[in-house]
mmCIF file with all atom_site columns, C-alpha atoms in Angstrom:
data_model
loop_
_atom_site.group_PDB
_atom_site.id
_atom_site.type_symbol
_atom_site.label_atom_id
_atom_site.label_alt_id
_atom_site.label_comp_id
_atom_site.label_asym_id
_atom_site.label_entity_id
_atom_site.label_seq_id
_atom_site.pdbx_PDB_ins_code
_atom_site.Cartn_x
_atom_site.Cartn_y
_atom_site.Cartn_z
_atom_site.occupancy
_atom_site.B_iso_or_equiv
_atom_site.pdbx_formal_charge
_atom_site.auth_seq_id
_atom_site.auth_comp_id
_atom_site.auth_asym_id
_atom_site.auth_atom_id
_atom_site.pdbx_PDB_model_num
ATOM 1   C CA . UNK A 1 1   ? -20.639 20.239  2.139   1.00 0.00 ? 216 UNK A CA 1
ATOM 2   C CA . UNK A 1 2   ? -18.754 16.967  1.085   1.00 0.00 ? 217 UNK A CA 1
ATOM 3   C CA . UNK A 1 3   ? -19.558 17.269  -2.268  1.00 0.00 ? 218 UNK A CA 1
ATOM 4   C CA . UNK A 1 4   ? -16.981 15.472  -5.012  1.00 0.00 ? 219 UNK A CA 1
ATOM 5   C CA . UNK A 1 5   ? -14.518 14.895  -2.528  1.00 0.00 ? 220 UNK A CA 1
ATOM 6   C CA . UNK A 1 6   ? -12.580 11.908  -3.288  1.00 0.00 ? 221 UNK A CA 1
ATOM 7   C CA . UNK A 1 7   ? -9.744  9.917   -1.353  1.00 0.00 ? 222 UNK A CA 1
ATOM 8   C CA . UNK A 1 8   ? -9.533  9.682   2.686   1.00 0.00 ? 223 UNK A CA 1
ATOM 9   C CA . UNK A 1 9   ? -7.540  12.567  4.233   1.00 0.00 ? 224 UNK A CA 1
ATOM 10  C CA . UNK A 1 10  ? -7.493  10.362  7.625   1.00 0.00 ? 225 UNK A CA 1
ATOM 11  C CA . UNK A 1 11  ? -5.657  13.586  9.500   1.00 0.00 ? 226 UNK A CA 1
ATOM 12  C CA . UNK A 1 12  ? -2.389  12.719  8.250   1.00 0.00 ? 227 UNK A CA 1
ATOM 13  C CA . UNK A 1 13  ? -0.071  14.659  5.962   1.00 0.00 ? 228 UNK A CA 1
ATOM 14  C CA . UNK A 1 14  ? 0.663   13.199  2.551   1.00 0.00 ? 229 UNK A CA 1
ATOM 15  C CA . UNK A 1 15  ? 3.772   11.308  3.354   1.00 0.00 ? 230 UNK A CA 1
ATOM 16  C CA . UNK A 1 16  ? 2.231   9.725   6.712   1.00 0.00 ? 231 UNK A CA 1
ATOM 17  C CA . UNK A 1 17  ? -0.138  8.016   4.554   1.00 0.00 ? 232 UNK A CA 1
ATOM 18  C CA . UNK A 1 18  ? 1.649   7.359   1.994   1.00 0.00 ? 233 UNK A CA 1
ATOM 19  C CA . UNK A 1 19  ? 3.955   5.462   4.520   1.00 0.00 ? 234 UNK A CA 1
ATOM 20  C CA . UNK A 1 20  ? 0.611   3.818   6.310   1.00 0.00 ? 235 UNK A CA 1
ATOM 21  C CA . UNK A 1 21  ? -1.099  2.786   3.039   1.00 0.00 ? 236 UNK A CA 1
ATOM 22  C CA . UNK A 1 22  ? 2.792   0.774   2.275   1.00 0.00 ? 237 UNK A CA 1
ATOM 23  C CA . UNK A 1 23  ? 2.791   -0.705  5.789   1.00 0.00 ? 238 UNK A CA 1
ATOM 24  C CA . UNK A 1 24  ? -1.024  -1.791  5.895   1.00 0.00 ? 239 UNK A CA 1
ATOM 25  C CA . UNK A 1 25  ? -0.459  -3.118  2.184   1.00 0.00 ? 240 UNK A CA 1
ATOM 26  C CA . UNK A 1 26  ? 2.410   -5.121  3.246   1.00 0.00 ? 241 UNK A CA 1
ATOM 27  C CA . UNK A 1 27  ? 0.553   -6.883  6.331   1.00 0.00 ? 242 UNK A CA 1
ATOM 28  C CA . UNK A 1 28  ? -2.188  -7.468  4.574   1.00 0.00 ? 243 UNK A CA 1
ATOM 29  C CA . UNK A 1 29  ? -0.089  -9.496  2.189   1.00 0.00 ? 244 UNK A CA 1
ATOM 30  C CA . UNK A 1 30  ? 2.133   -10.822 4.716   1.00 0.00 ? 245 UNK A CA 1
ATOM 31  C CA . UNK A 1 31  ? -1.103  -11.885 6.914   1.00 0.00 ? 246 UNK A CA 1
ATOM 32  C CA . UNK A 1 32  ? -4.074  -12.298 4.634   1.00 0.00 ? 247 UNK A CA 1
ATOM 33  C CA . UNK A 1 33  ? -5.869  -10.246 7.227   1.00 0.00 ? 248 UNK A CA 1
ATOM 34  C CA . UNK A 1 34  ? -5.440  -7.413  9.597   1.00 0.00 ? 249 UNK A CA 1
ATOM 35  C CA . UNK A 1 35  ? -7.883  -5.816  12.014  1.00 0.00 ? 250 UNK A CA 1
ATOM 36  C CA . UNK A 1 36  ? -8.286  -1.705  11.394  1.00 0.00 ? 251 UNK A CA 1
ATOM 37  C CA . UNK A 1 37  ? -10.605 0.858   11.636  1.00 0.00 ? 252 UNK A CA 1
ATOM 38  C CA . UNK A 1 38  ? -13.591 1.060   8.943   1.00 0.00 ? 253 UNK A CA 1
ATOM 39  C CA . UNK A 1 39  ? -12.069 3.778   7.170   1.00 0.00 ? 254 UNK A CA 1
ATOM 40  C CA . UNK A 1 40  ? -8.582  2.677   7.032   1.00 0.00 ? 255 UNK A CA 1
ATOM 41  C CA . UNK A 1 41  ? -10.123 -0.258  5.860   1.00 0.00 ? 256 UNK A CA 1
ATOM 42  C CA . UNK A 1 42  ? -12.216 1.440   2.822   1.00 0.00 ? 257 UNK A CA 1
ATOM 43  C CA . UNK A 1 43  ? -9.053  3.641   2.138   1.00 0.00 ? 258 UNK A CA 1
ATOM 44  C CA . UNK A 1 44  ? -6.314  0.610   1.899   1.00 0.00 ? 259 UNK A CA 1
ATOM 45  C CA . UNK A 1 45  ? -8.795  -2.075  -0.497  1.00 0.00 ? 260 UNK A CA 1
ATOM 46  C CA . UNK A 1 46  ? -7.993  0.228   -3.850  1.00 0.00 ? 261 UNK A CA 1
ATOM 47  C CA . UNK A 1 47  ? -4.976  -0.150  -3.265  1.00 0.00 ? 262 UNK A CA 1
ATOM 48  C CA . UNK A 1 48  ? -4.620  -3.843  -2.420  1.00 0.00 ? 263 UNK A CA 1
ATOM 49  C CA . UNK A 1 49  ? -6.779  -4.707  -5.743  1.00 0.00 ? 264 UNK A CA 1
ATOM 50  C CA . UNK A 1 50  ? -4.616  -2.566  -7.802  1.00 0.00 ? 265 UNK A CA 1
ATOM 51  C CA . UNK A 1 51  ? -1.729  -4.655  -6.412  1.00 0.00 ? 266 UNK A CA 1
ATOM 52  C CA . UNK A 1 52  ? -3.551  -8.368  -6.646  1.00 0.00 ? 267 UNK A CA 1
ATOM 53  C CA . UNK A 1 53  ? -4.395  -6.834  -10.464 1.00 0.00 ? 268 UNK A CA 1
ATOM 54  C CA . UNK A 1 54  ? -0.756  -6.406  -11.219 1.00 0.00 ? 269 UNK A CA 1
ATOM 55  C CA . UNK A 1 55  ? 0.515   -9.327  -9.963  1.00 0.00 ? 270 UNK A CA 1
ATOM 56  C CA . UNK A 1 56  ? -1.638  -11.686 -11.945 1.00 0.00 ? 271 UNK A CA 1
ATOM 57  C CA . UNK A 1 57  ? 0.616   -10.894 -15.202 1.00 0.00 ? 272 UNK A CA 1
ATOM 58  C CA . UNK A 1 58  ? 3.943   -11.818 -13.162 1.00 0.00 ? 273 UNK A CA 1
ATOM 59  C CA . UNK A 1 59  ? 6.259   -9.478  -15.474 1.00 0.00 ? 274 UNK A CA 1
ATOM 60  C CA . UNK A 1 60  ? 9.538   -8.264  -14.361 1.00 0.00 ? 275 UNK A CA 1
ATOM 61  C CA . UNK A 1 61  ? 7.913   -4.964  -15.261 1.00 0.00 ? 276 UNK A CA 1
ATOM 62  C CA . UNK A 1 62  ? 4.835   -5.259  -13.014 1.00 0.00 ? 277 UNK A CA 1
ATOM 63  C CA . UNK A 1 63  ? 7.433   -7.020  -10.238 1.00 0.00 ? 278 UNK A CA 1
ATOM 64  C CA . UNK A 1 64  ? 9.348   -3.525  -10.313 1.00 0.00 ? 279 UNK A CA 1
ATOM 65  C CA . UNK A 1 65  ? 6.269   -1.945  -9.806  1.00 0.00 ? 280 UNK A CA 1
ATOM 66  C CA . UNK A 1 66  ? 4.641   -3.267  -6.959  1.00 0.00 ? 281 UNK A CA 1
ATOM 67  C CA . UNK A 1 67  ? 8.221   -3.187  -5.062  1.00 0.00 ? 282 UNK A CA 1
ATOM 68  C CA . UNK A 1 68  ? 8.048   0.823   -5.627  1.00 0.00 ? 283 UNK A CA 1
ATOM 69  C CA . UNK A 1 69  ? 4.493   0.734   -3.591  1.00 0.00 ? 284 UNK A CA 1
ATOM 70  C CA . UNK A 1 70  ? 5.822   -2.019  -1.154  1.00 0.00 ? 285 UNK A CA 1
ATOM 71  C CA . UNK A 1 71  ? 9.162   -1.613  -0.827  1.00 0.00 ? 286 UNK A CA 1
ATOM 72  C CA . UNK A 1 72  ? 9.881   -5.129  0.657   1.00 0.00 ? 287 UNK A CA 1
ATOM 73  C CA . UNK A 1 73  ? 10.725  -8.282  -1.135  1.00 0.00 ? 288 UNK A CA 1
ATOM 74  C CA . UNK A 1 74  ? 9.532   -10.328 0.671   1.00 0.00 ? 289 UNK A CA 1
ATOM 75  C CA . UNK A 1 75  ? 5.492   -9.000  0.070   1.00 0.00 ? 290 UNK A CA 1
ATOM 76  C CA . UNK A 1 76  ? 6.413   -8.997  -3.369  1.00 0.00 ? 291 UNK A CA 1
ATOM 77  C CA . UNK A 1 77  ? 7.512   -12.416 -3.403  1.00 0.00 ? 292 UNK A CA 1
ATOM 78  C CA . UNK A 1 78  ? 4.083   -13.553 -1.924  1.00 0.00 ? 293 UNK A CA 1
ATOM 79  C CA . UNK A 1 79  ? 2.169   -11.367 -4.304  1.00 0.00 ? 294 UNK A CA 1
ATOM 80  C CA . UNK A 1 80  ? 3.358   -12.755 -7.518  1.00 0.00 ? 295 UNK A CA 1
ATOM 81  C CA . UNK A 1 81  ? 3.865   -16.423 -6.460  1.00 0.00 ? 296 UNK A CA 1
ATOM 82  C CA . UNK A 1 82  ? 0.745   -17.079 -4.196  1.00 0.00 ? 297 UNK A CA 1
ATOM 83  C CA . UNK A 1 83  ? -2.229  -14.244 -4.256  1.00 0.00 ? 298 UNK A CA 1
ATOM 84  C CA . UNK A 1 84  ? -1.252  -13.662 -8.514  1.00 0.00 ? 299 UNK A CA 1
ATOM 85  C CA . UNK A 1 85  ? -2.185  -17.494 -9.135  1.00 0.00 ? 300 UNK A CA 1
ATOM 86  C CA . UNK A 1 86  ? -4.834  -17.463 -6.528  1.00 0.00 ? 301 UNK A CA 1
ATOM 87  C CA . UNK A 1 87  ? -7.168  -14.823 -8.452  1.00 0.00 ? 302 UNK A CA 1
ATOM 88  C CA . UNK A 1 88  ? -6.002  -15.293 -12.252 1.00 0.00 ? 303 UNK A CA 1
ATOM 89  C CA . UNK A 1 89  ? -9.674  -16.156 -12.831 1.00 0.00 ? 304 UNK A CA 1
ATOM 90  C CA . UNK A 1 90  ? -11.108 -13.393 -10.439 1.00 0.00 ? 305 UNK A CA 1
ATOM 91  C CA . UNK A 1 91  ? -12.202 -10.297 -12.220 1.00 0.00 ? 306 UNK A CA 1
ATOM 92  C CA . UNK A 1 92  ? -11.721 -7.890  -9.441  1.00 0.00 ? 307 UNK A CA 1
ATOM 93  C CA . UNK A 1 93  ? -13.008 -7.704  -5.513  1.00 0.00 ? 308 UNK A CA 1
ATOM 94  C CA . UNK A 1 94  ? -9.968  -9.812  -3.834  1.00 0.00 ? 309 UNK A CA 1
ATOM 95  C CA . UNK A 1 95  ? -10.861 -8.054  -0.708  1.00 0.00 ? 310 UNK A CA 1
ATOM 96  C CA . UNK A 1 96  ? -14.030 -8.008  1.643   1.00 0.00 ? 311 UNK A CA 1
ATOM 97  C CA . UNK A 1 97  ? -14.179 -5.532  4.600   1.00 0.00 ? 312 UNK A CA 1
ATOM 98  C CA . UNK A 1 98  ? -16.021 -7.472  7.585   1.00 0.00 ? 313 UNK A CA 1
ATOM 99  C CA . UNK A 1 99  ? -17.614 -4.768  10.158  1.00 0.00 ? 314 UNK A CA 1
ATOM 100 C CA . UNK A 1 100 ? -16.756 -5.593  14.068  1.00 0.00 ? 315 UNK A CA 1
ATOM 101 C CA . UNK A 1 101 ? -19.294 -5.198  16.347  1.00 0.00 ? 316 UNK A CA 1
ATOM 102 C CA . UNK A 1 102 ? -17.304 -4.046  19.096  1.00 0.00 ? 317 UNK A CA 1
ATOM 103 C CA . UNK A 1 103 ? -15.688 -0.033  19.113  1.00 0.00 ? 318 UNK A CA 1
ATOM 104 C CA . UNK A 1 104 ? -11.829 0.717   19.732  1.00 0.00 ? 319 UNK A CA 1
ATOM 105 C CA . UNK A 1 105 ? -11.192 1.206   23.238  1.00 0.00 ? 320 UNK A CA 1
ATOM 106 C CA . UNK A 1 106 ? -10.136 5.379   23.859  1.00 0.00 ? 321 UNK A CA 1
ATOM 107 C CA . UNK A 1 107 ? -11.580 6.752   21.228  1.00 0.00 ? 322 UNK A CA 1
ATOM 108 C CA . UNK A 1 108 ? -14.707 3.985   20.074  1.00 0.00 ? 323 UNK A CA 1
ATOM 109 C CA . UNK A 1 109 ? -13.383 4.112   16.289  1.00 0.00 ? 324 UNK A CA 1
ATOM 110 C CA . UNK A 1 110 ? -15.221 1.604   14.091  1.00 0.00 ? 325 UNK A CA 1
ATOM 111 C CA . UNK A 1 111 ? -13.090 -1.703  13.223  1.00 0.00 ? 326 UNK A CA 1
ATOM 112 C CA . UNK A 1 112 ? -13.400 -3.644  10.545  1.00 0.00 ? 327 UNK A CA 1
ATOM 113 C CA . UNK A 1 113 ? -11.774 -6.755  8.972   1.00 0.00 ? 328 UNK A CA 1
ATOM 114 C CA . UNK A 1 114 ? -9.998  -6.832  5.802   1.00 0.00 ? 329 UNK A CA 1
ATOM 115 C CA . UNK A 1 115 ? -8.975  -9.579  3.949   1.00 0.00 ? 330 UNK A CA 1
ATOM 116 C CA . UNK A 1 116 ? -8.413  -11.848 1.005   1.00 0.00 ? 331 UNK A CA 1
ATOM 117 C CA . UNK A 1 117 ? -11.820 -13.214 -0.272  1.00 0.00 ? 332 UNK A CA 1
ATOM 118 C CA . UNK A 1 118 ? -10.314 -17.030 -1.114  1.00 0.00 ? 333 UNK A CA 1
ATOM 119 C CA . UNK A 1 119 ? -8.283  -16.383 2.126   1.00 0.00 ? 334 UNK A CA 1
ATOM 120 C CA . UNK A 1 120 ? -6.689  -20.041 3.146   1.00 0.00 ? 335 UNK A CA 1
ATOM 121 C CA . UNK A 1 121 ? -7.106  -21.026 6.581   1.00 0.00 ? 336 UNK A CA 1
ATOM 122 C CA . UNK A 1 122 ? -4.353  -20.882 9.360   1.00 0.00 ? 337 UNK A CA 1
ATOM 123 C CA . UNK A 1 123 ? -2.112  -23.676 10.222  1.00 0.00 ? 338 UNK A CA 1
ATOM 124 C CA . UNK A 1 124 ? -2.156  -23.227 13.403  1.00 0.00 ? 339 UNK A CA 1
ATOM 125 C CA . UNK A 1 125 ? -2.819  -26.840 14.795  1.00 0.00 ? 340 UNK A CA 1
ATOM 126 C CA . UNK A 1 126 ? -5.489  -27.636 17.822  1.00 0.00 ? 341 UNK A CA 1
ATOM 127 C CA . UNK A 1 127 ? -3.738  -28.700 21.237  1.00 0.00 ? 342 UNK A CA 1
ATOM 128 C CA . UNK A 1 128 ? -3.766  -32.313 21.556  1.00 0.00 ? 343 UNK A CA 1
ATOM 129 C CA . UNK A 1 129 ? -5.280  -33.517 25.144  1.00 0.00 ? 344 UNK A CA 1
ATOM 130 C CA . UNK A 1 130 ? -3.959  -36.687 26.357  1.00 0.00 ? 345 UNK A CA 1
ATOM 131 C CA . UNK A 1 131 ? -6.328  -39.329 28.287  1.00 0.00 ? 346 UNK A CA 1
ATOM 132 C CA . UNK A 1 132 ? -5.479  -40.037 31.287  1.00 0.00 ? 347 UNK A CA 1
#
């Protein structure tokens, strides 16, 4: 039975997800989105909220802190200067895990969305058509 059993396990050791939880962190930062499986998903949102928490007091402290989760300055840069500002007047829940409707090819694992709630759009522009 599965009772009292917290954290995800995912079949990895303890430094393998350490490693996974820093590299899924960092995309999701870098990206604002990424496209996993539902339980990655559920088992990488703590951690993003802990990091959105921390960077909305931008302290040298707290900057030292979320580079010894990331590790890349970059991510850190991002945190503290854009997503910090972005949910100073958020009390918590800067992610939202969107189920996919279609399995993983090979093995049918569930996907799932995660991202930022106040996510801003791409810039990616629309191909301009010329008349003939």
């Amino acid at each position: 039975m599965r009772h009292r059993v917290a954290g995800f396990k995912l079949g990895r050791t303890a430094s393998h997800r350490k490693a996974m939880y820093k590299n899924m962190a960092v995309s999701i930062i870098a990206h604002e989105r990424i496209i996993t499986t539902q339980v990655k998903a559920k088992a990488i949102r703590p951690v993003i909220e802990k990091l959105v928490t921390l960077a909305k007091n931008d302290t040298q402290h707290n900057r030292r802190r979320a580079f010894s989760k990331l590790r890349s300055a970059e991510a850190v840069e991002k945190l503290f200067n854009t997503l910090g500002p972005r949910f100073a007047e958020r009390g918590g829940g800067y992610c939202r895990i969107i189920k996919l409707a279609r399995r993983r090819l090979g093995d049918a694992g569930e996907r799932a969305i995660i991202e930022f709630v106040e996510r801003t759009p791409s810039e990616v522009a629309a191909p301009v058509v010329e008349a003939e």
